[in-house]
Coordinates of C-alpha atoms and ligand atoms in Angstrom, one line a residue:
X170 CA 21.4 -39.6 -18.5
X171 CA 18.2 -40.8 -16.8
X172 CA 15.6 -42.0 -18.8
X173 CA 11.2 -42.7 -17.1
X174 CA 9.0 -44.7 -18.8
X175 CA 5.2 -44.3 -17.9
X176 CA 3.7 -47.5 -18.2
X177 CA 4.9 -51.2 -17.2
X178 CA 3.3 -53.5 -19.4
X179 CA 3.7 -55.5 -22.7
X180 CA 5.4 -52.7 -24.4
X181 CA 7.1 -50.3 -22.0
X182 CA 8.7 -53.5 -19.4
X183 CA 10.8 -55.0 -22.4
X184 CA 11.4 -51.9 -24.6
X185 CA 12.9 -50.3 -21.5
X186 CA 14.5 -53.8 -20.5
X187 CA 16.4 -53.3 -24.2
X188 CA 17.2 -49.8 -23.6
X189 CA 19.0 -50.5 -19.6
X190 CA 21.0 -53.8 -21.2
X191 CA 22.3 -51.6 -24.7
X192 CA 23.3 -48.5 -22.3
X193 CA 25.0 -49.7 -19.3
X194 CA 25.6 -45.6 -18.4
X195 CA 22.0 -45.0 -18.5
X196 CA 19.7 -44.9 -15.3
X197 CA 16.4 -46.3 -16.3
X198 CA 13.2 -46.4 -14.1
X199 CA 10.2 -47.7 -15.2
X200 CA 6.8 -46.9 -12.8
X201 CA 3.5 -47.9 -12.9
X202 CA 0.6 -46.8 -10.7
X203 CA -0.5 -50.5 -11.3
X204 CA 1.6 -52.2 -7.5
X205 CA 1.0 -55.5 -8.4
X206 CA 2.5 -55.2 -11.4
X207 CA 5.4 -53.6 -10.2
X208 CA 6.1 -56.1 -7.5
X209 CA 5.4 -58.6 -10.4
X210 CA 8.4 -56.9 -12.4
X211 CA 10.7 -57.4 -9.1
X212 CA 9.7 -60.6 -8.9
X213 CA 10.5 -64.0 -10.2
X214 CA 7.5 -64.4 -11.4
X215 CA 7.3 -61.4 -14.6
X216 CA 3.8 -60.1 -15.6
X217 CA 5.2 -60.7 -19.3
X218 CA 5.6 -63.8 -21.0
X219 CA 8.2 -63.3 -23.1
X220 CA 10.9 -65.7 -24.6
X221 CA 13.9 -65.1 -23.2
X222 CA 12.9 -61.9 -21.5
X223 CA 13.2 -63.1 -17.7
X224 CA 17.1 -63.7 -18.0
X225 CA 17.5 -59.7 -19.7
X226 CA 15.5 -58.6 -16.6
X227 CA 17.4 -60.3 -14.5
X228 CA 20.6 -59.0 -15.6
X229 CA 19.8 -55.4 -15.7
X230 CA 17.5 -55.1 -12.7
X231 CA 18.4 -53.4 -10.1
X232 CA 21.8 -52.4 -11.7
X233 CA 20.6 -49.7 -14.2
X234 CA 16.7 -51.0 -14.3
X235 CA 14.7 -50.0 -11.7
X236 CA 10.7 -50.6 -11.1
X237 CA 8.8 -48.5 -8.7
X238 CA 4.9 -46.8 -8.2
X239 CA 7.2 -43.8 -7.4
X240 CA 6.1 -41.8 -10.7
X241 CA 6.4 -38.7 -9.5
X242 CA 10.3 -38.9 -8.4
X243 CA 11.6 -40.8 -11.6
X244 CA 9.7 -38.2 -13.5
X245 CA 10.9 -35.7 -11.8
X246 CA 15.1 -36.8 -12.3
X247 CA 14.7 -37.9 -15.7
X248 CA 16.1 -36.2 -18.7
X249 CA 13.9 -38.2 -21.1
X250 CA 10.6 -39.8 -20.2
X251 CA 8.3 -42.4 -22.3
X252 CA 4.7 -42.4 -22.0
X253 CA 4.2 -45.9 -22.6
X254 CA 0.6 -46.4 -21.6
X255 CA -2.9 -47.7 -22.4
X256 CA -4.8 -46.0 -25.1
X257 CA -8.1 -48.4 -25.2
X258 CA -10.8 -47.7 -27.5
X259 CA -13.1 -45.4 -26.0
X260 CA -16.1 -46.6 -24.4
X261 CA -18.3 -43.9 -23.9
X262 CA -19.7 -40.7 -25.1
X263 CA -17.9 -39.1 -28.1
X264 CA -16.4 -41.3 -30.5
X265 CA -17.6 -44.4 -28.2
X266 CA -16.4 -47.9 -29.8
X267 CA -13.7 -46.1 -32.4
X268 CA -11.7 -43.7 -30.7
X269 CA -8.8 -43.9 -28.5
X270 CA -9.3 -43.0 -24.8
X271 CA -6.6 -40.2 -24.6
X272 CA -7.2 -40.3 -20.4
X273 CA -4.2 -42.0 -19.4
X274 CA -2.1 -40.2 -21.6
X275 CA -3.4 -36.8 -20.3
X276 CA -2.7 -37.9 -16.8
X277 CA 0.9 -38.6 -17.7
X278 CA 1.2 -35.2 -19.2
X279 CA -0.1 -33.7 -16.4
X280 CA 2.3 -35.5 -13.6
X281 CA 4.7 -34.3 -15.7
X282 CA 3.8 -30.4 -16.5
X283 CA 3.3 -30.9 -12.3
X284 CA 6.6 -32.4 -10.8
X285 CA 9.0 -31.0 -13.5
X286 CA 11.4 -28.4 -12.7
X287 CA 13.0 -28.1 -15.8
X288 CA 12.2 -28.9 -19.5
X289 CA 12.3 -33.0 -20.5
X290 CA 11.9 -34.9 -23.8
X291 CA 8.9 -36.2 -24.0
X292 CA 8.4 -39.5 -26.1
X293 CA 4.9 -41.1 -27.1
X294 CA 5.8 -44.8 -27.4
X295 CA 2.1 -45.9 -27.3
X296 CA 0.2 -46.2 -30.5
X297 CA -1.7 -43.0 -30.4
X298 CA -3.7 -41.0 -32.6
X299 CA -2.7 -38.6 -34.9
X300 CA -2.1 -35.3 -33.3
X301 CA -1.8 -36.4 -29.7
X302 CA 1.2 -34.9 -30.0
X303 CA -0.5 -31.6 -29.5
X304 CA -2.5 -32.9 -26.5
X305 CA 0.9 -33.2 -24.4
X306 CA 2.4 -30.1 -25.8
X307 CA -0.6 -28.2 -25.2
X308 CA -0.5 -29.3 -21.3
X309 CA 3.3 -29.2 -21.1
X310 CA 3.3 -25.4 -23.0
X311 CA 1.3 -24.3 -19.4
X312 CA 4.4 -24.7 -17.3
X313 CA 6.3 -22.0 -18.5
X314 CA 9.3 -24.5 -19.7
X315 CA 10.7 -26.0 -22.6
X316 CA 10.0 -29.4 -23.8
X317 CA 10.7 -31.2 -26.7
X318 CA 7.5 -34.0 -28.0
X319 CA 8.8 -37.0 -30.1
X320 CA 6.8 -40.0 -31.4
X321 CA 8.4 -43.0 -31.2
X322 CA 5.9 -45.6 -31.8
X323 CA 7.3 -49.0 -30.8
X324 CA 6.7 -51.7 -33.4
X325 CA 8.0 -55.1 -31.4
X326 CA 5.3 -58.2 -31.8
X327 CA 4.7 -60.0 -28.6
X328 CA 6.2 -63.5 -28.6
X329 CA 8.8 -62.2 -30.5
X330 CA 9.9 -58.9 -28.4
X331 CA 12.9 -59.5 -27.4
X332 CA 14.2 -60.5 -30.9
X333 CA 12.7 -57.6 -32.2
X334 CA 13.8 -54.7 -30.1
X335 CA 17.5 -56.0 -30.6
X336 CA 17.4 -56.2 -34.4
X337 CA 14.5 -54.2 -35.6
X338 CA 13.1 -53.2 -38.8
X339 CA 13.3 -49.8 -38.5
X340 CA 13.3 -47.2 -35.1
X341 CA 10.8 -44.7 -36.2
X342 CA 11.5 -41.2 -34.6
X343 CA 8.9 -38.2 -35.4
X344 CA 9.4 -34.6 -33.9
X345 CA 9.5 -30.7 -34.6
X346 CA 11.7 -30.9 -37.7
X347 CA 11.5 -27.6 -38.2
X348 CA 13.1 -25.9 -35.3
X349 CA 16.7 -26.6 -34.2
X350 CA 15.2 -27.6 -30.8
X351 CA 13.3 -30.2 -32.1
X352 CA 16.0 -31.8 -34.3
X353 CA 18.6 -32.1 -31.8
X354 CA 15.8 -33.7 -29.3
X355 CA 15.3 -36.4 -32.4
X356 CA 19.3 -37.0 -32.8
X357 CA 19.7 -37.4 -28.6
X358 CA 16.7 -40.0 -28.8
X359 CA 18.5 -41.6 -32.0
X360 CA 21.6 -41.5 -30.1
X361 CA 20.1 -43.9 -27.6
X362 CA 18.8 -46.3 -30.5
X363 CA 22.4 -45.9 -32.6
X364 CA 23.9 -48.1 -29.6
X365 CA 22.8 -51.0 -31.2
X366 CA 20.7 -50.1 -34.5
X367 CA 22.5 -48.9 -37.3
X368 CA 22.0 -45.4 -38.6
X369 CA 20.6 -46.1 -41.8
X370 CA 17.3 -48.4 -39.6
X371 CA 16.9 -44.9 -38.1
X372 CA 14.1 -43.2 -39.9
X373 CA 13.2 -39.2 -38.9
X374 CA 9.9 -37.8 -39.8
X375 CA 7.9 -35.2 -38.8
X376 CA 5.6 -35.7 -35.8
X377 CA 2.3 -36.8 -37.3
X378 CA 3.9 -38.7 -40.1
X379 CA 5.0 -40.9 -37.3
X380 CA 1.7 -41.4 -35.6
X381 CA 0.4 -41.7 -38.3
X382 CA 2.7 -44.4 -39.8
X383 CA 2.1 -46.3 -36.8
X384 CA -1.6 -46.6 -37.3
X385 CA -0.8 -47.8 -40.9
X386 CA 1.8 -50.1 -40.4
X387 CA -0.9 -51.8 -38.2
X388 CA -3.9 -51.6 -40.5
X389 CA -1.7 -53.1 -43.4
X390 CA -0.9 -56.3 -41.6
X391 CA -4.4 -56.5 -40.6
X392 CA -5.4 -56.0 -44.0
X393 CA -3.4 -58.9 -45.1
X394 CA -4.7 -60.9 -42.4
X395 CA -8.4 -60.2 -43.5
X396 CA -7.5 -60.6 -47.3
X397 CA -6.1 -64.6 -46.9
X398 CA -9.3 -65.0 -44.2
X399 CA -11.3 -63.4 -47.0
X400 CA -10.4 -66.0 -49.5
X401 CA -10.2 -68.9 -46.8
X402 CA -13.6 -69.1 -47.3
X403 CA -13.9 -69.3 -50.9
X404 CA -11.2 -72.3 -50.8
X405 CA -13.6 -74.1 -48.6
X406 CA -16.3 -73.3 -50.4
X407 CA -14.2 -74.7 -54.1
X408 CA -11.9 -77.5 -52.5
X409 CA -8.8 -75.3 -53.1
X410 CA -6.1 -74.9 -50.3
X411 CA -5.7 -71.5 -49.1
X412 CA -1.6 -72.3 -47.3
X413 CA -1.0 -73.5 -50.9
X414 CA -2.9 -70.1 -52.5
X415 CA -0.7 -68.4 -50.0
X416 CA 2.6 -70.1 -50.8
X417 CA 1.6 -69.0 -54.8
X418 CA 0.4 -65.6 -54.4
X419 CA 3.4 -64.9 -51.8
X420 CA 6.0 -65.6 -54.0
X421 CA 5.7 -62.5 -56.0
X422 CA 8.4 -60.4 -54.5
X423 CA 6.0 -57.2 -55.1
X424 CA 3.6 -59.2 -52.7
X425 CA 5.7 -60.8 -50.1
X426 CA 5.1 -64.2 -48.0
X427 CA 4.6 -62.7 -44.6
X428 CA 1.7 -62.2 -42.6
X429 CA -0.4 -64.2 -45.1
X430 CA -1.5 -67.4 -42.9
X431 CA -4.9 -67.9 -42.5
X432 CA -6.5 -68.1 -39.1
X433 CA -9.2 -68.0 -36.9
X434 CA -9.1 -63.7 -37.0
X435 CA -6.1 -61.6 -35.9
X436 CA -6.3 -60.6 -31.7
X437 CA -4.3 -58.9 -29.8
X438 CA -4.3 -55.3 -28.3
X439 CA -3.1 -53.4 -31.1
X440 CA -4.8 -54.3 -34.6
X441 CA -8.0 -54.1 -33.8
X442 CA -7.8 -50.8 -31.9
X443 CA -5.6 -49.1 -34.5
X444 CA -8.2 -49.9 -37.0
X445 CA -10.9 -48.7 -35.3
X446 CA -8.8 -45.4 -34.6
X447 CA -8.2 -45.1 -38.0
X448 CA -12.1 -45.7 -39.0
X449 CA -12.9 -42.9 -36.3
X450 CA -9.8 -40.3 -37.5
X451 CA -11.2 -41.0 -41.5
X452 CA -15.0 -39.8 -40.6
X453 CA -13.5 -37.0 -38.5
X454 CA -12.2 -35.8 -41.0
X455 CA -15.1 -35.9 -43.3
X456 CA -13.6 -39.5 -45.4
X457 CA -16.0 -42.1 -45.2
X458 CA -15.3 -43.7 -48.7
X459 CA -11.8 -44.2 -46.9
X460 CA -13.6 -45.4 -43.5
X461 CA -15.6 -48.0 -45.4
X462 CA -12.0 -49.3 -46.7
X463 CA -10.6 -49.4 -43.3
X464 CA -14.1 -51.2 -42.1
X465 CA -13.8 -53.6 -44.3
X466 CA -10.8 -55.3 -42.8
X467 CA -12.9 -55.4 -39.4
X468 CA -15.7 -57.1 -41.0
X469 CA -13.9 -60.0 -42.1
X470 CA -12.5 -60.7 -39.0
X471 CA -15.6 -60.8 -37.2
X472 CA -16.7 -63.2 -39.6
X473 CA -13.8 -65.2 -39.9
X474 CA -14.5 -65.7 -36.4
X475 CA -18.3 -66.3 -36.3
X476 CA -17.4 -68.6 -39.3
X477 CA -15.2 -70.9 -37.3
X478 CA -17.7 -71.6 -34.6
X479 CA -20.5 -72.1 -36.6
X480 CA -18.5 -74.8 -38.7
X481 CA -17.8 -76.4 -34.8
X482 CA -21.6 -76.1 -33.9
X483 CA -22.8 -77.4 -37.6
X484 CA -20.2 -80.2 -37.4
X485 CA -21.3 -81.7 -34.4
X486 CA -24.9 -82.0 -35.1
X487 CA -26.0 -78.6 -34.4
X488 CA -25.9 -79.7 -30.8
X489 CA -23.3 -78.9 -28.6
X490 CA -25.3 -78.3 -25.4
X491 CA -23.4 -80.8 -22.8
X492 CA -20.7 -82.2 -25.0
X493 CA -17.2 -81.6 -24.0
X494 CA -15.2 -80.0 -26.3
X495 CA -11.3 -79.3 -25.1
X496 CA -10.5 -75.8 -26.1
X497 CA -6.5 -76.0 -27.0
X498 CA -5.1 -72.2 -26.6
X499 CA -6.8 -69.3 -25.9
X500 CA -3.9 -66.6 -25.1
X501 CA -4.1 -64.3 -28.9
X502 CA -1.1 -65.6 -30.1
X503 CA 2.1 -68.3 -29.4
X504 CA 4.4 -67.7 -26.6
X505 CA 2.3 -64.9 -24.9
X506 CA 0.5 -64.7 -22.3
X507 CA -1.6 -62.1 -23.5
X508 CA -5.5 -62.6 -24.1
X509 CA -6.4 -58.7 -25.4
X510 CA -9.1 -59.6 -27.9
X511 CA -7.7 -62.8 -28.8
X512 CA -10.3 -64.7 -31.2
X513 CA -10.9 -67.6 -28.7
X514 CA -12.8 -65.0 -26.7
X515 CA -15.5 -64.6 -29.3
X516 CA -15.1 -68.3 -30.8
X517 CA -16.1 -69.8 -26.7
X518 CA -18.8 -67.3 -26.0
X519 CA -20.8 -68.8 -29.3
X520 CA -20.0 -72.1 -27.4
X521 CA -20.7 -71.9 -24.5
X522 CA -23.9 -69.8 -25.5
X523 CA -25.0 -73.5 -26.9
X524 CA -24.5 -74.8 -23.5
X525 CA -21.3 -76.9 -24.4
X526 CA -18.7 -77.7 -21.9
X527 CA -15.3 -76.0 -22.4
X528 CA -12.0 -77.9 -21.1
X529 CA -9.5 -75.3 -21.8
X530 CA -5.3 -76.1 -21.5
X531 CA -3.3 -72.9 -22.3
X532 CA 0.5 -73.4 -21.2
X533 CA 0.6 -69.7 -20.2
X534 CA -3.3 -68.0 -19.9
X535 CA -4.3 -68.6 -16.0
X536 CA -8.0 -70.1 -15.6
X537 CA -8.9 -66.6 -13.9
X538 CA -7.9 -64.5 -17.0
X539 CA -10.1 -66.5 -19.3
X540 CA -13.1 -66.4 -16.3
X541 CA -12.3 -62.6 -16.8
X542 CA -12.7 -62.4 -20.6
X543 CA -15.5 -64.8 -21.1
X544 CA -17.4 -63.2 -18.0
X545 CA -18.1 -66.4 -16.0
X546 CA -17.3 -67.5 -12.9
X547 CA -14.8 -70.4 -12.4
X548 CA -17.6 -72.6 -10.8
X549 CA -19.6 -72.4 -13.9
X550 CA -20.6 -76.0 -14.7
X551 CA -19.8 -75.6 -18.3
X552 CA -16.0 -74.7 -17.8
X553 CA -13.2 -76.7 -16.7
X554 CA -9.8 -76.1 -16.3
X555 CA -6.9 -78.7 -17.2
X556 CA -3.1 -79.1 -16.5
X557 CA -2.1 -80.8 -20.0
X558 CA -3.8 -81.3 -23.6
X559 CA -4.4 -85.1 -22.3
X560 CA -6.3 -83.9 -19.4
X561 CA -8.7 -81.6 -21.7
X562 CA -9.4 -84.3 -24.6
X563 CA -10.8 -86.8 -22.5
X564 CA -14.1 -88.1 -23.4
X565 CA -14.4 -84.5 -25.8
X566 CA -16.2 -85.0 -29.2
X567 CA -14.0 -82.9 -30.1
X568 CA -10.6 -80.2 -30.0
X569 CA -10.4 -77.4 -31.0
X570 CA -7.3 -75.6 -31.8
X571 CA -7.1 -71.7 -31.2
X572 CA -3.6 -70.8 -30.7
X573 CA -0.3 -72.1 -32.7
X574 CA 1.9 -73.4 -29.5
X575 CA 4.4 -75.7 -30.7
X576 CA 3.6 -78.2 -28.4
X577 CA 0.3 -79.0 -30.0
X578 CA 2.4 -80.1 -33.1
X579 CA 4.0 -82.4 -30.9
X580 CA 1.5 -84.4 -29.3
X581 CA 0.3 -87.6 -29.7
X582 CA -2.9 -87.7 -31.5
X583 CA -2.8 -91.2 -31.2
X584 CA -3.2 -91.6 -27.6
X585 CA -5.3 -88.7 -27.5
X586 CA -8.2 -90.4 -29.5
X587 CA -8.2 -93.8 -27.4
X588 CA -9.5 -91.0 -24.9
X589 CA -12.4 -89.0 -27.0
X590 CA -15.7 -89.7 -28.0
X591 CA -16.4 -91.4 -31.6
X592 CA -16.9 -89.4 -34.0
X593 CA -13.5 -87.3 -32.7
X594 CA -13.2 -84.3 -34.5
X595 CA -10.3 -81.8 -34.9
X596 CA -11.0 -78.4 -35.7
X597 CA -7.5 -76.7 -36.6
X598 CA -8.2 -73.0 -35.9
X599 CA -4.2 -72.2 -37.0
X600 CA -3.5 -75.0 -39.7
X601 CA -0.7 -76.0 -37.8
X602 CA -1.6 -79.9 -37.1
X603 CA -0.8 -82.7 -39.7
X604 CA -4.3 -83.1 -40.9
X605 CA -3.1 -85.8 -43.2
X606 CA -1.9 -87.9 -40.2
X607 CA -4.9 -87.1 -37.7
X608 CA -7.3 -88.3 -41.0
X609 CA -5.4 -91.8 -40.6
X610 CA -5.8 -91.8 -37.5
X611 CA -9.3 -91.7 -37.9
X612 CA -10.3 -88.2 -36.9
X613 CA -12.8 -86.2 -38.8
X614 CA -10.8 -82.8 -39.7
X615 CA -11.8 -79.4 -40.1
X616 CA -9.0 -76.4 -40.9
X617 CA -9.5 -73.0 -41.9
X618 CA -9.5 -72.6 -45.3
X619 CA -9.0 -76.6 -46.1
X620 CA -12.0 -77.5 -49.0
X621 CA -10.4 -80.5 -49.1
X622 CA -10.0 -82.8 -46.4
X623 CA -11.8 -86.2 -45.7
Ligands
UDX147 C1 1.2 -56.3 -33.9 C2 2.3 -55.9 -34.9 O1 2.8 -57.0 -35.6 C3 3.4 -55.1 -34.2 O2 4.3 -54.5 -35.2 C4 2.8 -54.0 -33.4 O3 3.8 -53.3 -32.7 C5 1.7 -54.5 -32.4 O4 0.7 -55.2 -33.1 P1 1.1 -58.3 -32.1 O5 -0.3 -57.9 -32.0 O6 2.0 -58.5 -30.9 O7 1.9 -57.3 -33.0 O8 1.2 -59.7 -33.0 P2 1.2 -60.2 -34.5 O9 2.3 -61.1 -34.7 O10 1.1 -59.0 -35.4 O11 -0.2 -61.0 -34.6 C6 -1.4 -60.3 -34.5 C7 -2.6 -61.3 -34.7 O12 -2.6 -61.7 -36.1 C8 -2.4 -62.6 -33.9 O13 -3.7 -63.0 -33.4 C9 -1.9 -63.6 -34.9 O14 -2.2 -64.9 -34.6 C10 -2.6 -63.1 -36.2 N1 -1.9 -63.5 -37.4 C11 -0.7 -63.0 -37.7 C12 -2.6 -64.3 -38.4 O15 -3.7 -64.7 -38.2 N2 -1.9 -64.6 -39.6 C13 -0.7 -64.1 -39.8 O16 -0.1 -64.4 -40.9 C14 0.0 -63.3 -38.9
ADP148 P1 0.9 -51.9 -23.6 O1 0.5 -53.2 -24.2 O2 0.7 -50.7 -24.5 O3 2.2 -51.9 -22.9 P2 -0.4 -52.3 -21.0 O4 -1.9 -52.2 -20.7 O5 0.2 -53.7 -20.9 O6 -0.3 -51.7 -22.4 O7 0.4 -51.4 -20.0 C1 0.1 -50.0 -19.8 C2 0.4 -49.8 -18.3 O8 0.3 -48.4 -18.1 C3 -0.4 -50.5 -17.2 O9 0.3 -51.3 -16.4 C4 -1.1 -49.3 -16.5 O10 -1.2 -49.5 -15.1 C5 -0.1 -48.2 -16.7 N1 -0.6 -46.8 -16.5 C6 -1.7 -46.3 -17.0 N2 -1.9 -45.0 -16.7 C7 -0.8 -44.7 -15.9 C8 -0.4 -43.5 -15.2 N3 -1.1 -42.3 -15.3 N4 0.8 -43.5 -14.5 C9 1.5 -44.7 -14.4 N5 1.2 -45.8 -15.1 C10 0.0 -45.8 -15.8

């Protein structure tokens, strides 16, 4: 068997890293029209930051993994191919700032309606839609052959990815359950998956159940997210502790500990997409009492955010503009390298739009990618770019924390406020610093959802 994925990035590279290391007798080519990234992939050097992910690669690669820009040959020998690509919100015209852009997706369908000569399984692995399904099938249905479209939404976190493709939750396979066709394309995917993932993980639904679930499965976590934010702000406001209202409410079984620490806003690429997706899909089809719900969830975050920085701005005097402030994280997450809508992107604009001077240390984000997201050049007098933590706190009035790398946790604060201005202030974007400690050490303290601390 030969399998395609469409798509070399944060989701198609290790999912199809997985798939070659489970199923030694199965050929598996990933392309990507994106060169550097492919050469990146064949490199030393991977375009992914992922724990233990380069040593997978690097067993697999050029065995039964293969990279390559050749789309149009591995699509052409594969039995099964994943579309695994970008689906950003829409930035123009119809459903601008809401909808999924469909484009890339379409252009895979095409390739393969063109280079195919006989019918394929087609799997969506990117979050799409509901009833993008019938986008493919409608472009596929032109050639004259059989294909079979599945939805197989891939829920791995980054960080975490490798962890979570070999022991996941659940595989979640939608297709035509109601032709014979259909079914047996779903039990060959699930074949694939049964290498490793027991049966009963396997879940089968119909085709826009699946997209669908996707979408939800992503708007609940965010929800959760939004609902401890939402009430991090009324601890501050009342002096109660919002990890310890987290520990309390979590313990109820029927609500459930995870996913309930309180931040600086959820990032990444997927949640606040998928939301806005599913705020577009609602008013489509004529629900806006259930697109107000959805809203919701995005509001707070923007505010969570907006709250953080004003706290920074209102803390130091309401007068930030020339003061160094070491920025400590700015990738959307731990142990990725990824910055797609991380909060610090937001949180440094409202900075550096009062003129302070950023020192930013991130052990994986390159000083080019955050140039990229905050839209400045590297020369810009009000950004500088440091090797360590030590480096970035010198002479700052103050840090702040915006990701939860465990070597923050492990530095010492000590030494680090010989170096800083007086008053040094710590604002703890992930509550993941001793705050007890850093207030004996003399720092003035700031955490999200803390009413508490002096
Ligand atoms: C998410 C989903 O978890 C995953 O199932 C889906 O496939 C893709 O989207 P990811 O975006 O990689 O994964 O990371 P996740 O761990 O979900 O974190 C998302 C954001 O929420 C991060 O910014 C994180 O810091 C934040 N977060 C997470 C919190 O603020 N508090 C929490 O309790 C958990
Ligand atoms: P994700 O996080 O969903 O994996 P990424 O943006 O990291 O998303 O990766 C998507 C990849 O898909 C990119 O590397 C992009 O170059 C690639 N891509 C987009 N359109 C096509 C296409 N038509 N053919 C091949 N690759 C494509």
């Amino acid at each position: 068997m030969r399998i395609c994925c469409i798509g070399a990035g944060y989701v198609g590279g290790p999912t199809m890293t997985m798939i070659a290391h489970k199923c030694s007798d199965i050929i598996v080519d990933v392309v990507d029209i994106n060169a550097d990234r492919i050469a990146s992939w064949n490199s030393d050097n991977l375009p992914v930051f992922e724990p233990n992910l380069d040593g997978l690669v690097k067993e697999v690669r050029n065995k039964n993994l293969f990279f390559s820009t050749d789309v149009e040959t591995a699509v052409e020998r594969a039995d099964i191919i994943f579309i695994s690509v970008n689906t950003p919100t829409k930035k123009y015209g119809y459903g601008a700032g809401r909808a999924s852009d469909l484009s890339y997706v379409e252009a895979c369908a095409r390739t393969i309606a063109k280079v195919s000569k006989t019918g394929k399984i087609v799997v969506e692995k990117s979050t799409m839609p509901v009833r993008t399904a019938d986008v493919i099938k409608t472009i596929l249905a032109s050639t004259g052959m059989k294909f079979q479209v599945l939805s197989n939404p891939e829920f791995l976190a980054e960080g975490t990815a490798v962890q979570d493709l070999e022991n996941p939750d659940r595989v979640l396979i939608g297709g035509d359950e109601e032709t014979q066709e259909g079914r047996d394309a779903i039990d060959v995917l699930a074949s694939i998956y049964e290498r490793w993932v027991s049966p009963e993980k396997i879940i089968k639904t119909n085709l826009w159940s699946s997209e669908l679930s996707k979408l939800t499965a992503n708007a609940f976590l965010a929800q959760r997210i939004s609902s401890i934010n939402s009430i991090s702000a009324l601890c501050e406001a009342t002096g109660a502790d919002v990890d310890q209202v987290a520990t309390a409410v979590g313990s109820d079984t029927r609500i459930g500990s995870k996913f309930l620490k309180s931040s600086i806003g959820y990032g990444g690429s997927c949640f606040q997409k998928d939301l806005l997706n599913l705020i577009y899909l609602c008013e489509h089809f004529n629900l806006p009492e259930v697109a107000k719900y959805w809203r919701g969830v995005v509001e707070i975050n923007e505010y969570q955010k907006k709250r953080f920085s004003d706290k920074i701005v209102e803390s130091l005097f309401r007068n930030i503009c020339g003061k160094r402030i070491a920025i400590f994280g700015f990738s959307f997450k731990e142990n990725t390298n990824d910055t797609r809508e991380t909060p610090a992107i937001d949180i440094c604009r409202n900075l550096l739009s009062e003129n302070a001077v950023l020192a930013f240390y991130d052990p994986q984000v390159s000083a080019e990618q955050i140039c990229a997201d905050l839209q400045i050049e590297k020369t810009d007098s009000r950004v500088e770019f440091c090797k360590s933590p030590y480096e970035a706190s010198e002479n700052a009035h103050a840090i702040v924390l915006l990701t939860h790398w465990d070597e923050f946790t492990k530095l010492d604060y000590e030494k680090i406020k010989k170096a800083m201005m007086s008053p040094a202030w710590i604002f703890d974007g992930r509550n993941c610093l001793n705050h007890r400690l850093l207030l004996e050490l003399g720092y003035l303290v700031h955490a999200v959802g803390k009413g508490n601390l002096s």
